[in-house]
Short mmCIF file of C-alpha atoms and ligand atoms in Angstrom, two decimals:
data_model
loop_
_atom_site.label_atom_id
_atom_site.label_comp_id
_atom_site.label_asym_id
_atom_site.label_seq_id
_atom_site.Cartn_x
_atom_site.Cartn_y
_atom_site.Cartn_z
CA UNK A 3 0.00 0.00 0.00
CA UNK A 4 1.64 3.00 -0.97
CA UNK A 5 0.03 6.67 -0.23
CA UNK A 6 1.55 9.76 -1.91
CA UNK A 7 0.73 13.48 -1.13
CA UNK A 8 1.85 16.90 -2.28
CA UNK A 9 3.51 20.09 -0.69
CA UNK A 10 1.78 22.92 -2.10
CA UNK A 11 4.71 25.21 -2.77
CA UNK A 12 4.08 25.88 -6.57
CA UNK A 13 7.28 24.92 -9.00
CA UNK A 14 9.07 23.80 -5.37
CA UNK A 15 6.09 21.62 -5.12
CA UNK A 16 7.31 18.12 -4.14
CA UNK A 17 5.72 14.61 -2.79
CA UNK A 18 5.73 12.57 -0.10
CA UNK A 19 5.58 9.35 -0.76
CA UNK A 20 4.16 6.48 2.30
CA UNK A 21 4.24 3.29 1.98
CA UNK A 22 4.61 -0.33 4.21
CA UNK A 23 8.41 -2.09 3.06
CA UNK A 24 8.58 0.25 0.13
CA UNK A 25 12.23 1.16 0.97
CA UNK A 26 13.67 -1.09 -2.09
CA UNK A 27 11.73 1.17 -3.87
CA UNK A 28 13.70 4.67 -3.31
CA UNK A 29 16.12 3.87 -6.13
CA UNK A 30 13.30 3.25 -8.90
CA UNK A 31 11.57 6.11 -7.37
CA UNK A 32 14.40 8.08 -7.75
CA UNK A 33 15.19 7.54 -11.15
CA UNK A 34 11.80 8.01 -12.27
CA UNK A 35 11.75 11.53 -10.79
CA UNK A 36 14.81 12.49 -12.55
CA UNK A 37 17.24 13.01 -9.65
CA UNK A 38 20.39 13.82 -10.17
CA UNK A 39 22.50 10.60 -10.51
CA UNK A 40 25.59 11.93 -8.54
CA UNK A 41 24.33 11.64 -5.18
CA UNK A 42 25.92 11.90 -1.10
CA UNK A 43 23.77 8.77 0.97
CA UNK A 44 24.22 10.78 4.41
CA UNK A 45 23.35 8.71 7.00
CA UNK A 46 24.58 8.14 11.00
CA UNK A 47 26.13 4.60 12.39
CA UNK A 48 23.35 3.22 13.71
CA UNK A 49 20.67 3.70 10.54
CA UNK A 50 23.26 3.01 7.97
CA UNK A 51 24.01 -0.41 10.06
CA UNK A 52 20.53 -1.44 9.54
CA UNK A 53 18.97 0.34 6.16
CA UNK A 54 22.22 1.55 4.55
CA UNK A 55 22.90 -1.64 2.83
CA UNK A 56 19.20 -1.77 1.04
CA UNK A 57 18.89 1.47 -0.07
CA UNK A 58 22.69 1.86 -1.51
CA UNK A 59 21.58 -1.45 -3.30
CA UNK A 60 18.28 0.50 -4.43
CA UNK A 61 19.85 3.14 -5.65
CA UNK A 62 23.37 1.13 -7.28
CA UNK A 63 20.57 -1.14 -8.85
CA UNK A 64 18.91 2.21 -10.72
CA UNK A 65 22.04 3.68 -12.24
CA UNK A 66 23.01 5.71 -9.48
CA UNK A 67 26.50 6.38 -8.38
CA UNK A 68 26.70 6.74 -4.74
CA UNK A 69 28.75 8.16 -1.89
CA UNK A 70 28.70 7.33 1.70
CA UNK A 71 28.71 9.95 4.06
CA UNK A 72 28.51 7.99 8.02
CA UNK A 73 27.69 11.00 10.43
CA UNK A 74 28.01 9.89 14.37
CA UNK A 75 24.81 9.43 16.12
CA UNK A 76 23.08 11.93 18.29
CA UNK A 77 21.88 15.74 18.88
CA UNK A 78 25.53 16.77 20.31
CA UNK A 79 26.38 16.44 16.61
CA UNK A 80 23.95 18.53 15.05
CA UNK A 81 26.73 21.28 14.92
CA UNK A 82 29.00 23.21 11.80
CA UNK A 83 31.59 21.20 12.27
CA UNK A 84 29.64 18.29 11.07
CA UNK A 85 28.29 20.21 8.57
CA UNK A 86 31.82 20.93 7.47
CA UNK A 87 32.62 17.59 7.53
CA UNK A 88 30.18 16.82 4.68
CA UNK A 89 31.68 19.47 2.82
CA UNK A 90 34.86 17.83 2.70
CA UNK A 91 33.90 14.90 1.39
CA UNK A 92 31.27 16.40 -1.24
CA UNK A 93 34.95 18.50 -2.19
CA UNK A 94 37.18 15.55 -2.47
CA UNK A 95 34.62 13.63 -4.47
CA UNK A 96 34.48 16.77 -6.77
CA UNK A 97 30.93 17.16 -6.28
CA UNK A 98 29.09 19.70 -8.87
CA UNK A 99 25.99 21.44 -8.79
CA UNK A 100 24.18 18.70 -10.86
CA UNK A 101 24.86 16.31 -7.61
CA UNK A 102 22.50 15.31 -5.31
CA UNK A 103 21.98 14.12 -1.24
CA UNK A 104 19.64 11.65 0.11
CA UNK A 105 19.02 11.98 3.84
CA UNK A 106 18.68 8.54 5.39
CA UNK A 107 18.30 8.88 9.00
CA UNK A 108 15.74 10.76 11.71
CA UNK A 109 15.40 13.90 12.29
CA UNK A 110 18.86 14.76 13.10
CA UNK A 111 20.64 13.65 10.12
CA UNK A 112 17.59 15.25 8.37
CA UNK A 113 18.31 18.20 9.70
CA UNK A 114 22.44 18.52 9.12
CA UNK A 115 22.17 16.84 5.37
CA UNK A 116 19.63 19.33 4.06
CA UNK A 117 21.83 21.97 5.33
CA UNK A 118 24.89 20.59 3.85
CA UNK A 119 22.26 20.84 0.57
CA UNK A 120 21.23 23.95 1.24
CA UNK A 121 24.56 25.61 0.89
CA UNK A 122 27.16 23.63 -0.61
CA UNK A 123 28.13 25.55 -4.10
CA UNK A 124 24.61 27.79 -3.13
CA UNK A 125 22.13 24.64 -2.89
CA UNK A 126 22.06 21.40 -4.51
CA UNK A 127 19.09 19.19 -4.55
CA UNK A 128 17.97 17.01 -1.62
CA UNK A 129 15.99 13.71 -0.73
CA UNK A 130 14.48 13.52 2.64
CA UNK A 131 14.00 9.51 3.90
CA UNK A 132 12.90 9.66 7.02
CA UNK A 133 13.49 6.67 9.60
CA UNK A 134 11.89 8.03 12.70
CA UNK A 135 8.32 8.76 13.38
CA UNK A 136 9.07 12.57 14.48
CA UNK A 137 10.99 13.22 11.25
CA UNK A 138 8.42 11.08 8.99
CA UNK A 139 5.10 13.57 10.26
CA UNK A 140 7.05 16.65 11.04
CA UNK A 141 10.86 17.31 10.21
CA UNK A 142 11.17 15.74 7.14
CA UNK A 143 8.42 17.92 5.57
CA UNK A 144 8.45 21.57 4.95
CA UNK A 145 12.29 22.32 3.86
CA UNK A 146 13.93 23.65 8.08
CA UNK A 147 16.95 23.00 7.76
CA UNK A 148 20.04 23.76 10.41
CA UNK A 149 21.93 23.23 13.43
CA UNK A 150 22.68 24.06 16.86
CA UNK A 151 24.51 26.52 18.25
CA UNK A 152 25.96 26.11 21.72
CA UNK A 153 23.73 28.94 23.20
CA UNK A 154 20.72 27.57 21.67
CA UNK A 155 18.54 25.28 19.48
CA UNK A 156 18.46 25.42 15.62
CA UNK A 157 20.06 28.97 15.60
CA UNK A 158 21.72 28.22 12.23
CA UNK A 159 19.69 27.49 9.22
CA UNK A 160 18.15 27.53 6.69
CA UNK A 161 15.02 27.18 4.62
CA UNK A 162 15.58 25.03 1.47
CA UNK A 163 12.55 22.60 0.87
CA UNK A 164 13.73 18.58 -0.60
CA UNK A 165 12.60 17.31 -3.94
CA UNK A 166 10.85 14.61 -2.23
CA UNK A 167 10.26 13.04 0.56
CA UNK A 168 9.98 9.16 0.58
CA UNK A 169 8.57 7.51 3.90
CA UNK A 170 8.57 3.18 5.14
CA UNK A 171 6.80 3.17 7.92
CA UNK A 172 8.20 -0.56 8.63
CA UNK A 173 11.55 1.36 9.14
CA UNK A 174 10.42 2.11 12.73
CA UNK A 175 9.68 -1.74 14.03
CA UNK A 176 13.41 -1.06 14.58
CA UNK A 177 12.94 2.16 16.36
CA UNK A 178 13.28 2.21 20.32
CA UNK A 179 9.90 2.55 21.86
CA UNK A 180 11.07 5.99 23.41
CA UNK A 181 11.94 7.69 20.15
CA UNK A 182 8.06 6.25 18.97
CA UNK A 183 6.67 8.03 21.78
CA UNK A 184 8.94 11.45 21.07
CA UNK A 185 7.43 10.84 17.87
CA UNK A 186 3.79 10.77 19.23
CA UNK A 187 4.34 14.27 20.89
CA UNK A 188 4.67 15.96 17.17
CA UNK A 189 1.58 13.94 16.54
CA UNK A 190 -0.64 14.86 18.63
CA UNK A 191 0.84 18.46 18.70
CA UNK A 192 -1.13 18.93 15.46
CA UNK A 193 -4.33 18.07 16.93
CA UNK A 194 -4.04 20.02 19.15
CA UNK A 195 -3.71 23.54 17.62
CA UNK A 196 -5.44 21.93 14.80
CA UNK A 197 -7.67 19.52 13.93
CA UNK A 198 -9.82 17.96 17.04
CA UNK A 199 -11.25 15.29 15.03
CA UNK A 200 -7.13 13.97 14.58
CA UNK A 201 -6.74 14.36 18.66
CA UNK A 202 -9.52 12.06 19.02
CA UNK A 203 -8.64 9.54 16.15
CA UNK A 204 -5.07 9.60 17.86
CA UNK A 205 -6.89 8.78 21.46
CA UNK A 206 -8.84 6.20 19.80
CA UNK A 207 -6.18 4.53 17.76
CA UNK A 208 -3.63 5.13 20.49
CA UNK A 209 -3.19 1.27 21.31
CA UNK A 210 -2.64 0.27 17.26
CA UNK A 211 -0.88 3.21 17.14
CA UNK A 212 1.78 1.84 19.70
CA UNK A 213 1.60 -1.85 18.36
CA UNK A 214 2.84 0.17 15.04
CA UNK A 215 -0.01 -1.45 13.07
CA UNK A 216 1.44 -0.36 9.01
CA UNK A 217 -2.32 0.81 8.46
CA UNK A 218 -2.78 2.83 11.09
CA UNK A 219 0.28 4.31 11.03
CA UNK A 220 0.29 5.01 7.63
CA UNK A 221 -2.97 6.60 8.33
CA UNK A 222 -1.52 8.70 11.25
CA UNK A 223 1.75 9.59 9.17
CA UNK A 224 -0.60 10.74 6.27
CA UNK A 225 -2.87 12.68 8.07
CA UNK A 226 0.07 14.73 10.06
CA UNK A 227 1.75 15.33 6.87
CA UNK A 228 -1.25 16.66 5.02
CA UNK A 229 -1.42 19.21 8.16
CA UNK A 230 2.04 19.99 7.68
CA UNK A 231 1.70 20.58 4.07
CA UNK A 232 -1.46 22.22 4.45
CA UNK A 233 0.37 24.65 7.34
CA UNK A 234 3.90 25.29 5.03
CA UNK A 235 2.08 25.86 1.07
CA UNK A 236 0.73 28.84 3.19
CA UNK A 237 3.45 30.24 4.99
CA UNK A 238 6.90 28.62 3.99
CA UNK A 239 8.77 31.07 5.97
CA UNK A 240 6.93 31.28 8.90
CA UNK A 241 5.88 34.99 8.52
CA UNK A 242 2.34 33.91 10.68
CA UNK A 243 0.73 30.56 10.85
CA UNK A 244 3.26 28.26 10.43
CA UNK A 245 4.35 29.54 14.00
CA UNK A 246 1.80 27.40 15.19
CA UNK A 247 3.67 24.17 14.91
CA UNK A 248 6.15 25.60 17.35
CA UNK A 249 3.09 24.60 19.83
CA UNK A 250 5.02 23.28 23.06
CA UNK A 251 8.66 24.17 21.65
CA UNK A 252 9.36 27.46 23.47
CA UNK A 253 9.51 25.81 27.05
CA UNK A 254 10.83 22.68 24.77
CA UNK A 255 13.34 24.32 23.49
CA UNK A 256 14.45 25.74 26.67
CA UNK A 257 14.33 22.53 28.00
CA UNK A 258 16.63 20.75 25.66
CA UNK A 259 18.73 23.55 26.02
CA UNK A 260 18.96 23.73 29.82
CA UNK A 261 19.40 20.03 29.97
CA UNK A 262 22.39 20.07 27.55
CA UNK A 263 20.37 18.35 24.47
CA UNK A 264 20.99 14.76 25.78
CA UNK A 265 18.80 14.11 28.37
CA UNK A 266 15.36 14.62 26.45
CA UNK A 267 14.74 13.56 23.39
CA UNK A 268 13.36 16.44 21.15
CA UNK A 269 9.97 15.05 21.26
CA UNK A 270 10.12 14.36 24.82
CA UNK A 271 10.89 18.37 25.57
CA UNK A 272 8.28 18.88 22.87
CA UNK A 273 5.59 17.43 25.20
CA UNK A 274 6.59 18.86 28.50
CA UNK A 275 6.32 22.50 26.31
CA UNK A 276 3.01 21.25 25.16
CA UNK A 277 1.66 20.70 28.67
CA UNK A 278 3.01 24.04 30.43
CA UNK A 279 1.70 25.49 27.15
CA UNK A 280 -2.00 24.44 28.00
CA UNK A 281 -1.45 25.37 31.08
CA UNK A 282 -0.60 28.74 30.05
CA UNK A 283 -3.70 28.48 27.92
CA UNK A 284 -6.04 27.59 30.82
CA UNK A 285 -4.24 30.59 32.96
CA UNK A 286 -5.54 32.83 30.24
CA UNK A 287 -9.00 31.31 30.03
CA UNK A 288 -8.11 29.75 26.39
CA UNK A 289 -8.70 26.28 27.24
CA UNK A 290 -10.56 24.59 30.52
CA UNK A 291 -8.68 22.36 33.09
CA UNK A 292 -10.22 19.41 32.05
CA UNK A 293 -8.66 19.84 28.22
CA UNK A 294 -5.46 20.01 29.86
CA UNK A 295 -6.01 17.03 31.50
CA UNK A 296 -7.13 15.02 28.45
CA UNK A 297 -3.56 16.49 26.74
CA UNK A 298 -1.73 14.85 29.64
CA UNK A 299 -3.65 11.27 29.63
CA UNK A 300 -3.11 11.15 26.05
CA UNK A 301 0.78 12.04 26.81
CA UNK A 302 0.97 9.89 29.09
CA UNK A 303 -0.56 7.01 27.02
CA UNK A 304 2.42 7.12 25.29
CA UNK A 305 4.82 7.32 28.21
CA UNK A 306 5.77 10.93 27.88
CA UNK A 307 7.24 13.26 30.52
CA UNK A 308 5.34 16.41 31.39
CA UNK A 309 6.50 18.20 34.08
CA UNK A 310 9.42 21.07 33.86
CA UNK A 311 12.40 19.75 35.15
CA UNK A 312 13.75 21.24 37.85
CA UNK A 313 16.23 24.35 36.67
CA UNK A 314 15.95 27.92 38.51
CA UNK A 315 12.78 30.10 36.66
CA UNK A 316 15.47 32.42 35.60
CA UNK A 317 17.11 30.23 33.61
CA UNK A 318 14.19 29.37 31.51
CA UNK A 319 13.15 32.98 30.79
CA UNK A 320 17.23 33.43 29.59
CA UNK A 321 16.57 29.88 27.28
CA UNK A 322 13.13 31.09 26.38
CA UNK A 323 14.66 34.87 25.46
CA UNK A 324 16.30 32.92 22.51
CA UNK A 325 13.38 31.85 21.33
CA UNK A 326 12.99 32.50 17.27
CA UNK A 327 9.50 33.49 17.62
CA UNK A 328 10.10 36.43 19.89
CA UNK A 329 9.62 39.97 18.12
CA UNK A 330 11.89 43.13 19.52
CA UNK A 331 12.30 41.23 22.56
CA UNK A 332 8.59 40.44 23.61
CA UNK A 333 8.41 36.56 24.12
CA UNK A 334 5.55 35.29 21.99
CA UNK A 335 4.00 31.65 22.54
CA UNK A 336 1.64 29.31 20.40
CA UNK A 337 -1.02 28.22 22.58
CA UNK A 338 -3.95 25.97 21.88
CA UNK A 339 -7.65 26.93 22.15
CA UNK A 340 -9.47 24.55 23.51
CA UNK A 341 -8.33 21.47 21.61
CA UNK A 342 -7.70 21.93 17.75
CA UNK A 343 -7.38 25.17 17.25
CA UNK A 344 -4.49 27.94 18.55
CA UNK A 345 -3.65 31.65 19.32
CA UNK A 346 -0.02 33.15 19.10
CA UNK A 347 -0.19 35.30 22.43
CA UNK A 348 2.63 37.87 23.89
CA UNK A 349 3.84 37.79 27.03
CA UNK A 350 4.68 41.26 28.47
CA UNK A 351 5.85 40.02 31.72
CA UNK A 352 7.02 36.16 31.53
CA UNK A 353 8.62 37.04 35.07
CA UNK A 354 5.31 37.33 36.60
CA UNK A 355 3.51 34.68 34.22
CA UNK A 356 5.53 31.90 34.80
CA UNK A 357 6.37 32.30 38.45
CA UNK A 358 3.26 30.22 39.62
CA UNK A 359 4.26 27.83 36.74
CA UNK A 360 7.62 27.58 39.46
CA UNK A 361 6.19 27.50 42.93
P1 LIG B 1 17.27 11.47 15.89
O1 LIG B 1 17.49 11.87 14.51
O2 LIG B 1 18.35 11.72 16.88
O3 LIG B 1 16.88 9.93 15.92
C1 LIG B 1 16.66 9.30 17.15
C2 LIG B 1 17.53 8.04 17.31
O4 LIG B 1 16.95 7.00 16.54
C3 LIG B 1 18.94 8.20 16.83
O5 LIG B 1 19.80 7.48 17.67
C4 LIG B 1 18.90 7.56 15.46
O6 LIG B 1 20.14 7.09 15.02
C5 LIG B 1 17.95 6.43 15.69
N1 LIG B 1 17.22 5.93 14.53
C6 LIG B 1 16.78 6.61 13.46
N2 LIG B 1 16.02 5.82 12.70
C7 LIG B 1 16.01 4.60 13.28
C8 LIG B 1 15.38 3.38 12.98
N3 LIG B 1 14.53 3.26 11.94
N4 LIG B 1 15.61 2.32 13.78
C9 LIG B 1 16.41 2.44 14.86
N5 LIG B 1 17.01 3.58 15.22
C10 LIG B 1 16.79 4.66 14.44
O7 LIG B 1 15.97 12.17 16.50
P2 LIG B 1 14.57 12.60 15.87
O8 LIG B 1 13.64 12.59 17.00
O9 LIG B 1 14.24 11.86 14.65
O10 LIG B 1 14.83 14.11 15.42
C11 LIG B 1 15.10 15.11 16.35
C12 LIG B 1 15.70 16.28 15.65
O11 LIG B 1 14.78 16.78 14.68
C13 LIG B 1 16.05 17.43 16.56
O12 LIG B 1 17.34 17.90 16.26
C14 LIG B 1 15.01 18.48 16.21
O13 LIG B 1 15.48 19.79 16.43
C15 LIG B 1 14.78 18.20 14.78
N6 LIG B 1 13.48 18.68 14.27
C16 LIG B 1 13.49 19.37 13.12
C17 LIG B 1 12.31 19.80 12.57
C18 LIG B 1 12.30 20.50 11.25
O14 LIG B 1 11.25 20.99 10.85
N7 LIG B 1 13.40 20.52 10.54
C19 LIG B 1 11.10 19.51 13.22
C20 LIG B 1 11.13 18.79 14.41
C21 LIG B 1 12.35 18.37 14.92
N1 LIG B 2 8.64 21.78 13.19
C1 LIG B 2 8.16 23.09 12.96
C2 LIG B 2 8.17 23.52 11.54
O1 LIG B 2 8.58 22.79 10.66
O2 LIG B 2 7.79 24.62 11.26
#
């Protein structure tokens, strides 16, 4: 069963394609689209240990001539200097502007290979193939690209959307349970600020979801993505509503970056931001208690952490100061209405907002 929908983002337009043990497939699928033959297969150790073999066979098999490119595993790489590590090899191998790069990997080696697309010689084209279920319904789609900075998440980047986007949802029978669940916390983000009827199809499905039925989750993965595209063929840049996916990511982000990026996953931070964001949302009569309280059964049917983790207030409003969203130094957060739908609110006085958030 293979699915396929579009991004909306006229001649950038580009598909994503969803299927169940479809990964043979990337080469042919490849081809077909007319991608460049010269391509970078960018990968980390632990994905290219257990797809890296089947896909550089895919792609071999359909004419393609391929380099390796083994990144180490983990967010503490997610930094220029790994960046400028593929350089060097895209250099020695006398890579051209006709050459391509196919990110094999989660959301991480998503992240640093479109990058390394983005501006080696100016941009050359780029293949997102996504291996975990955050970066197959949210960072594979929608062209953010970057790295970290030590003083904070993401700070370097750029916006450079992939040709396509090709997604096996078998690939994550071999993902540990706790990246699913990080995974889950993108997911149910979007119904949340959203689409209500999703929320509820995700609290309903909730127990296939976690057996990772391929139906279901193809379902799941199709529906997030169509949000996703929906949410970037109107505002690619993030000039207004695409803000709203940042739902949960402005204590998240100060999270991950209090906590030194290895403690939480991404996901995991995602869904403690997610909760203090409803919170935030109740304090300012947006949503009731007991919506906050369905958020929170549903995050914790998937295991998730929810509570701030214990770093001084002051250090969160320094983390959250950072935050891209913020306009001439006036913190702005996403917060949900209810459940499926959202409001991008200022906070004049974070000091005084948060403090009970602390007590
Ligand atoms: P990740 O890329 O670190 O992957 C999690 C772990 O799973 C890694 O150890 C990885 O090697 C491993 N893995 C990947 N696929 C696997 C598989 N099929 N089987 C077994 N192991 C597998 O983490 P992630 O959660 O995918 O991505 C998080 C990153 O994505 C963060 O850096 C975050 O900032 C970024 N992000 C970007 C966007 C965007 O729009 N660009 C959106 C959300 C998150
Ligand atoms: N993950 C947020 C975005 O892509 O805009």
């Amino acid at each position: 069963m293979i699915d396929k929908l579009t991004v909306p983002l006229g001649e950038r337009s580009y598909p994503i394609i969803i299927g169940s043990g479809n990964l043979q497939a990337l080469g042919g699928e490849l081809a077909a689209a007319g991608f460049s033959p010269r391509v970078a297969l960018v990968t980390n150790t632990t994905v290219s240990a257990l797809y890296g073999a089947e896909v550089e066979k895919s792609l071999r098999n359909n004419g393609f001539k391929v380099t390796p490119v083994c990144l180490p595993d983990g967010e503490e790489y997610k930094t220029t200097e790994t960046v400028n590590s593929i350089y060097d090899i895209l250099i020695r191998e006398e890579f051209d502007r006709t050459s391509g790069i196919i990110a094999l990997g989660g959301g991480v080696v998503g992240d640093i290979a479109g990058f390394a697309a983005a501006t080696f010689l100016r941009g050359i084209s780029y293949v997102q193939v996504p291996t975990t279920l955050l970066s197959q319904v949210d960072s594979s789609v929608g062209g953010k690209t970057g790295v970290n900075h030590p003083l904070g998440k993401n700070l370097i980047g750029a916006f450079y959307q992939p040709c396509m986007v090709f997604i096996d949802v078998d690939t994550l029978k071999t993902l540990p349970y706790r990246e699913f669940s990080a995974g889950m916390a993108e997911v149910i983000k979007y119904g949340m600020v959203w689409d209500e009827k999703f929320f509820s199809w995700i609290q309903e499905h909730r127990k296939r979801l976690a057996c990772l039925e391929s139906k279901v989750l193809i379902s799941c993965i199709k529906r997030a993505c169509a949000i996703k595209a929906e949410i970037v063929g109107a505002d690619e840049k993030e000039a207004g509503l695409r803000a709203i996916l940042n739902f949960g990511h402005t204590l998240g982000h100060a999270v991950e970056n209090l906590s030194g990026y290895g403690e939480f996953r991404h996901g995991e931070a995602v869904a403690i931001g997610m909760l203090s964001a409803a919170q935030a949302s109740q304090k300012l009569g947006l949503c009731s208690k007991e919506q906050v309280g369905i958020l929170k059964a549903l995050l914790e049917c998937f295991h998730l952490p929810t509570g701030l983790p214990s770093f001084p207030m002051e250090e969160y409003l320094i983390a959250m100061k950072r935050d891209k969203k913020n306009r001439k130094g006036i913190l702005r957060m996403v917060l949900n209405k209810g459940i499926g739908s959202y409001k991008i609110t200022e906070i004049s006085d974070p000091e005084a907002f948060f403090k009970p958030f602390f007590d």
